[in-house]
Coordinates of N, CA, C and O in Angstrom, one line a residue:
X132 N 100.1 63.3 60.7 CA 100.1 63.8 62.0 C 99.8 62.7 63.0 O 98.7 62.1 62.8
X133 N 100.5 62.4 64.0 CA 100.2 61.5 64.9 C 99.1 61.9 65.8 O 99.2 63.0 66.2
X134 N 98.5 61.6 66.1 CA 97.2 61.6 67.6 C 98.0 60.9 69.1 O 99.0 60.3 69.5
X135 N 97.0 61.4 69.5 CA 97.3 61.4 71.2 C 96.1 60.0 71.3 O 94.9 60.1 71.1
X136 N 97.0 58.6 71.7 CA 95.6 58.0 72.7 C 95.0 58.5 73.8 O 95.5 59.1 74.8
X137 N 93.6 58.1 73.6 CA 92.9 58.8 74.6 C 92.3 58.0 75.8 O 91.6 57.0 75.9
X138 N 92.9 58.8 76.6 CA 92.8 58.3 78.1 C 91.8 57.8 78.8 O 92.0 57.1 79.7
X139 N 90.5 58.2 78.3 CA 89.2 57.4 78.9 C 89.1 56.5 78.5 O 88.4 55.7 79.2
X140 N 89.6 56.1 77.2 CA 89.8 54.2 76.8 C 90.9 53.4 77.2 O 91.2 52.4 76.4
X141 N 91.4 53.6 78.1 CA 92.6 53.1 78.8 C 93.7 53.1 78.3 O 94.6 52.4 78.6
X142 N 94.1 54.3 76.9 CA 95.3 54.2 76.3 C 96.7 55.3 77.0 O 96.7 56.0 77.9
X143 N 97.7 54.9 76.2 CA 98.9 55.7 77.0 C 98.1 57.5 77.4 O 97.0 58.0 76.9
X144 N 98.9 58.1 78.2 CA 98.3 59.4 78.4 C 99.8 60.2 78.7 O 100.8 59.8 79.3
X145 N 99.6 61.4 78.0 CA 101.3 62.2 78.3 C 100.4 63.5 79.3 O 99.3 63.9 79.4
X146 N 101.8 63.9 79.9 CA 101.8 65.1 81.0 C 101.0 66.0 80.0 O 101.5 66.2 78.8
X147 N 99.7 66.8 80.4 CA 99.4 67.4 79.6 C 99.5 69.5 80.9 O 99.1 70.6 80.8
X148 N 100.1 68.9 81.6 CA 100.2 70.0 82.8 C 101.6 70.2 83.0 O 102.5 69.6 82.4
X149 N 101.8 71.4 84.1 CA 103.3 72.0 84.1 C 104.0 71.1 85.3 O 105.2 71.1 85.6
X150 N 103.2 70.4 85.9 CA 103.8 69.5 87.1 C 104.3 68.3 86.4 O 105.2 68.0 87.1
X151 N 104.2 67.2 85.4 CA 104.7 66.5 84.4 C 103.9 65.2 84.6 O 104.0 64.2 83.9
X152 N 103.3 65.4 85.4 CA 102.1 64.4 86.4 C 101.2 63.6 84.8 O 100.6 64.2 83.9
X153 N 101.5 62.3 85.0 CA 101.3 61.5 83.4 C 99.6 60.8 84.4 O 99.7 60.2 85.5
X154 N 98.5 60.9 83.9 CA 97.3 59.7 84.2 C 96.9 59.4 83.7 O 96.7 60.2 82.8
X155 N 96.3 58.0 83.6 CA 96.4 57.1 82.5 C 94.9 56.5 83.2 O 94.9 55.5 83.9
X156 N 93.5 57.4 82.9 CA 92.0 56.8 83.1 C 91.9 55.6 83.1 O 92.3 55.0 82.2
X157 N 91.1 54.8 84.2 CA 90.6 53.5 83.9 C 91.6 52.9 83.0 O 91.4 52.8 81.8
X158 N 92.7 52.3 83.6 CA 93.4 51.2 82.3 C 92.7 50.0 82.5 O 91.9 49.8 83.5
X159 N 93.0 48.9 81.3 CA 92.2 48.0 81.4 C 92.9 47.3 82.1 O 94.1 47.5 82.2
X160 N 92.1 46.1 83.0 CA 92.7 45.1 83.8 C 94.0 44.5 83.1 O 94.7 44.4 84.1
X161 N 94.7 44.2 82.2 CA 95.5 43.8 81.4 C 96.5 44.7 81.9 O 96.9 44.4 83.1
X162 N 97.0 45.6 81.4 CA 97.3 46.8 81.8 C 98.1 46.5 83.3 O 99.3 46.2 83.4
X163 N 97.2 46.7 84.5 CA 97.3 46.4 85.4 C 98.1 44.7 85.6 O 99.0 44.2 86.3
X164 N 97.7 44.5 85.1 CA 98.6 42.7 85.6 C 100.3 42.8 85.0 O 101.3 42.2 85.3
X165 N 100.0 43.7 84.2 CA 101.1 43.4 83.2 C 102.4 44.4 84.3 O 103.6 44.1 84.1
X166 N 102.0 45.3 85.1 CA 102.8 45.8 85.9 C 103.0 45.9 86.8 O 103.6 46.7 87.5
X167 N 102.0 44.1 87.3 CA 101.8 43.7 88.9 C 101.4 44.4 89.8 O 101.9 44.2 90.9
X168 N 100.5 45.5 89.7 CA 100.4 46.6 90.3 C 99.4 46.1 91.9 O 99.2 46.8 92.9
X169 N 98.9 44.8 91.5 CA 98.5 44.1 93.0 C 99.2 43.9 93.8 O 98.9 44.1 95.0
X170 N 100.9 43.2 93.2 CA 101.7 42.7 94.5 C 102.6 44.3 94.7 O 103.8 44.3 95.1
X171 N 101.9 45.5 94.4 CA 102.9 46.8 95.3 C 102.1 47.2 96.5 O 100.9 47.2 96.8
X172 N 103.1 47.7 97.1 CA 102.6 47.9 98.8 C 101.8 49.3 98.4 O 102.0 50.3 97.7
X173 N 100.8 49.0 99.2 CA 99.4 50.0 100.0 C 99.8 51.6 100.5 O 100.8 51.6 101.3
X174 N 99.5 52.3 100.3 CA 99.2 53.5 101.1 C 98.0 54.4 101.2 O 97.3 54.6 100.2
X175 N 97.6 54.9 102.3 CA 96.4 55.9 102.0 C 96.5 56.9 102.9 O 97.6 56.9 103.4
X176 N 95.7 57.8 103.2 CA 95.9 59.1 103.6 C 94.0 59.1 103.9 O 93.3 58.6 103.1
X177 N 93.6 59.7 105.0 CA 92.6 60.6 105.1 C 92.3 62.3 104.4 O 93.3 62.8 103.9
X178 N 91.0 63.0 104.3 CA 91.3 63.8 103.4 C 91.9 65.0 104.3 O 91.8 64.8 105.5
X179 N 92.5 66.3 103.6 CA 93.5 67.0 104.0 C 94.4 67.5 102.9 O 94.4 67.4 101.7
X180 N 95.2 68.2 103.6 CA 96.1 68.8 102.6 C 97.3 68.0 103.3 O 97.5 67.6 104.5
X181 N 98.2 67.8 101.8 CA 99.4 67.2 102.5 C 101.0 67.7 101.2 O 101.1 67.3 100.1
X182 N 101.8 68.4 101.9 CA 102.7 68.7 101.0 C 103.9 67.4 100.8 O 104.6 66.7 101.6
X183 N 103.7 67.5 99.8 CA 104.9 66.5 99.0 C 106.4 66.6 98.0 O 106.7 67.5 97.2
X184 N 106.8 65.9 98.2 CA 108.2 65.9 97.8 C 109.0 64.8 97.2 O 109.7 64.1 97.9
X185 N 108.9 64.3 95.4 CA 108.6 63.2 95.1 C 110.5 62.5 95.3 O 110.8 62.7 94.1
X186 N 111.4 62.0 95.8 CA 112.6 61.9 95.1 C 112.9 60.7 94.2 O 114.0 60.5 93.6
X187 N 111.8 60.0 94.1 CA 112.3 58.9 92.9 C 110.7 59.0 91.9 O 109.6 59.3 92.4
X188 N 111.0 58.8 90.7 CA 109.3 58.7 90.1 C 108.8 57.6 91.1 O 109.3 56.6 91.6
X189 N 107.4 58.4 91.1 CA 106.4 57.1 91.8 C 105.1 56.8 90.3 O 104.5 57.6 89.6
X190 N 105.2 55.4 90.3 CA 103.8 55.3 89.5 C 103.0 54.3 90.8 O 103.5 53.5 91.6
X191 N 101.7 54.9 90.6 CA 100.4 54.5 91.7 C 99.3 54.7 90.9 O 99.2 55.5 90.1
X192 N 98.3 53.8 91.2 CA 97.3 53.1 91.0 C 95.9 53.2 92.1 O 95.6 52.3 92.9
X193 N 95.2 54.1 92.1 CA 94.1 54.2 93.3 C 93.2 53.9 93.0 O 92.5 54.2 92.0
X194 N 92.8 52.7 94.4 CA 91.7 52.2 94.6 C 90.5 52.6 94.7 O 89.6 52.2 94.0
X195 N 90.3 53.7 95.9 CA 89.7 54.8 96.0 C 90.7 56.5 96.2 O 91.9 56.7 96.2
X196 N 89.5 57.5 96.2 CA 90.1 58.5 96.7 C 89.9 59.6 95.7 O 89.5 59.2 94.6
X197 N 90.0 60.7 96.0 CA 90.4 61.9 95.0 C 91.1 62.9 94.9 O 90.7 63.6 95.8
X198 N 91.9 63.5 94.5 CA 93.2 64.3 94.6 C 93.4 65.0 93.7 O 93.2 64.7 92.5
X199 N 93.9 66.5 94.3 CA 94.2 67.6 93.9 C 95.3 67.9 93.7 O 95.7 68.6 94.6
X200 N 96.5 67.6 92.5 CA 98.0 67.9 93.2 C 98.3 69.6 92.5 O 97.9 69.8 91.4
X201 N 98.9 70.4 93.0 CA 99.2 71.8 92.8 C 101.1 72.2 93.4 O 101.7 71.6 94.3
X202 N 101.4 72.9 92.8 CA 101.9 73.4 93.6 C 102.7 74.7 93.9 O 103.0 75.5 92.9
X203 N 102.8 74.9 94.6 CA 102.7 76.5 95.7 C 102.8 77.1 94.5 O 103.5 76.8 93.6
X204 N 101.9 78.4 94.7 CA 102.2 79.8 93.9 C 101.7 79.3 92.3 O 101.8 80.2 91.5
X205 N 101.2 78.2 91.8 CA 100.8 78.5 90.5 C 99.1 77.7 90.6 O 98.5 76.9 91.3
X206 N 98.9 78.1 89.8 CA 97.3 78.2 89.4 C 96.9 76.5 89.0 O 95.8 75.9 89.2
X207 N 98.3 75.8 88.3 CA 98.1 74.9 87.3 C 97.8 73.4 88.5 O 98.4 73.1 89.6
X208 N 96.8 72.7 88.0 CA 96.9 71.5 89.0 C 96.1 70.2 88.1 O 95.3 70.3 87.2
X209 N 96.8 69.0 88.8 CA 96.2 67.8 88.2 C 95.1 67.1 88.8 O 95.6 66.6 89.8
X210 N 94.0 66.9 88.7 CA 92.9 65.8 89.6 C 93.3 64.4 89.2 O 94.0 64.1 88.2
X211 N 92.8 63.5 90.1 CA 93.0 62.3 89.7 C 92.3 61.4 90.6 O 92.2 61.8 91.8
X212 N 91.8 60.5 90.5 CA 91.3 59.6 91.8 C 90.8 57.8 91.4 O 91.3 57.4 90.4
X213 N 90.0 57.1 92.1 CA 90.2 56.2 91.5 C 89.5 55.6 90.7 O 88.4 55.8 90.2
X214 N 90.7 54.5 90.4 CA 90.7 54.0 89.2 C 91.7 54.5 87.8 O 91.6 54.1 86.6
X215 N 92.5 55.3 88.3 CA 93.5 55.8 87.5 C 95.1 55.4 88.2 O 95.6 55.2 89.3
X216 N 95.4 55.3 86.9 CA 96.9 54.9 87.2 C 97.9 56.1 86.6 O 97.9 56.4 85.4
X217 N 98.7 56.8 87.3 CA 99.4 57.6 87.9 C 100.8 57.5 88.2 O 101.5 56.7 89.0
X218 N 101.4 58.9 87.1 CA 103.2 58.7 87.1 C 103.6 59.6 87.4 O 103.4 60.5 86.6
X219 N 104.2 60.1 88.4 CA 104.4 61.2 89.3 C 105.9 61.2 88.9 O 106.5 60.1 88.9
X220 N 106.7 62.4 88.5 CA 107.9 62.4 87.8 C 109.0 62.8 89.1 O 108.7 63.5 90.0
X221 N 110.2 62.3 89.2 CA 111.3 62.1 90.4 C 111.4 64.1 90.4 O 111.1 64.9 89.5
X222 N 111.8 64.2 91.4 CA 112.3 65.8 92.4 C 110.7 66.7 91.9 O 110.6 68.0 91.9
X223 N 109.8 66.0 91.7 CA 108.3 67.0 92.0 C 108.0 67.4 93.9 O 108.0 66.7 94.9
X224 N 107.9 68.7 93.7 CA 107.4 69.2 94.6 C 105.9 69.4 94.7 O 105.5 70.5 94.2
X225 N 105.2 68.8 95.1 CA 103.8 69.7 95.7 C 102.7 69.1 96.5 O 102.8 68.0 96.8
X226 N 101.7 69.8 96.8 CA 100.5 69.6 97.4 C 99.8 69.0 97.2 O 99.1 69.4 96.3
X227 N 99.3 67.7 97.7 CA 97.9 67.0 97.2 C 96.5 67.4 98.1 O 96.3 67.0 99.2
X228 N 95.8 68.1 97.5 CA 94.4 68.5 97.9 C 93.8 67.4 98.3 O 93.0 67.0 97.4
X229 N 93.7 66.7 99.2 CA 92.8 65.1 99.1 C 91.2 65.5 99.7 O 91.1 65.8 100.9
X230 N 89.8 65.6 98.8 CA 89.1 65.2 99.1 C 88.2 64.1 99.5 O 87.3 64.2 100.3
X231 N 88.4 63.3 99.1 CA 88.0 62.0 99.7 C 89.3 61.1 100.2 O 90.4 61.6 99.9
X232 N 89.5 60.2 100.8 CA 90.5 59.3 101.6 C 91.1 58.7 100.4 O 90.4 58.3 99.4
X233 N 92.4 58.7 100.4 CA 93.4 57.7 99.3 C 93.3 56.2 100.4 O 93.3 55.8 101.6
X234 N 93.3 55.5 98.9 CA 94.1 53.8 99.3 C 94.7 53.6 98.1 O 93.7 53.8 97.4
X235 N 95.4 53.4 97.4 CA 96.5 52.8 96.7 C 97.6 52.1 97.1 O 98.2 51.9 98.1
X236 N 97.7 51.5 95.4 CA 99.0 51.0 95.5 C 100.3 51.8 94.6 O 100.2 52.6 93.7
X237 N 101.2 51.2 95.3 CA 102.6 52.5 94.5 C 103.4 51.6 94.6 O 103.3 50.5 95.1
X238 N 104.8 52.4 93.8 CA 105.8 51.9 93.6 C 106.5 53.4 93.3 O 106.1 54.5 93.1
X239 N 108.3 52.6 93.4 CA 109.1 53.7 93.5 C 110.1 53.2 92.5 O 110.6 52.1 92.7
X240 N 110.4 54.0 91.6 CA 111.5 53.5 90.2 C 112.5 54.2 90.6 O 112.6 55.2 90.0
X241 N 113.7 54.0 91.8 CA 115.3 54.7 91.9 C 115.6 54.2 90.6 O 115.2 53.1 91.0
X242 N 115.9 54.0 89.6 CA 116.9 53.1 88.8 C 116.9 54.7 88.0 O 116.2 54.4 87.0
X243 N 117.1 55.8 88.0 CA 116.9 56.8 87.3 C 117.6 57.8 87.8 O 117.5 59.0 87.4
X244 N 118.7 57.2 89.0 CA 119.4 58.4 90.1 C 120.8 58.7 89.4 O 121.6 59.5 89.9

């Protein structure tokens, strides 16, 4: 029987939620280099609600911040904040609950259209 790596030791992490939303706890610095996740452009948000609409996968990387993503009408939701690296799956719709301010870095993978 195969096992799941586990995510608080910086290993792979699979969507364990109905939004497909993959986070991958504290990866190790390595990790990070290896997908240049320094040289992708910045974004952040103050906290708030803000609805979303993904159209290409995004993987992002937060520096700081904390986040609630849900979306409309179901119960099910992912937290995430930083120090986690984060795969947001292409045509996701929903909500990010932000209690504290995002800063990250992202990127956008079209190669999948």
């Amino acid at each position: 029987m195969a096992s799941q790596p586990d995510p608080e030791t910086g290993g792979a992490a699979s969507p364990s939620n109905s939004l497909g939303i993959v986070v991958e706890r504290n990866p190790p610095e390595s990790r990070l280099l290896e997908l240049g996740v320094r040289s992708w452009p910045k974004w952040g948000c103050p906290p708030g609600s803000f609805p979303l609409k993904f159209e290409a996968e995004e993987t992002c990387y937060l520096l700081r911040g904390k986040v609630k993503a849900f979306t409309k009408g179901s119960s099910d939701f992912v937290e995430f904040g930083a120090g986690d690296l984060v795969v947001i799956p292409k045509g996701l719709s929903c909500t990010w609950e932000v209690s504290v301010a995002v800063d990250k870095h992202y990127k956008f993978d079209s190669s999948d259209r």
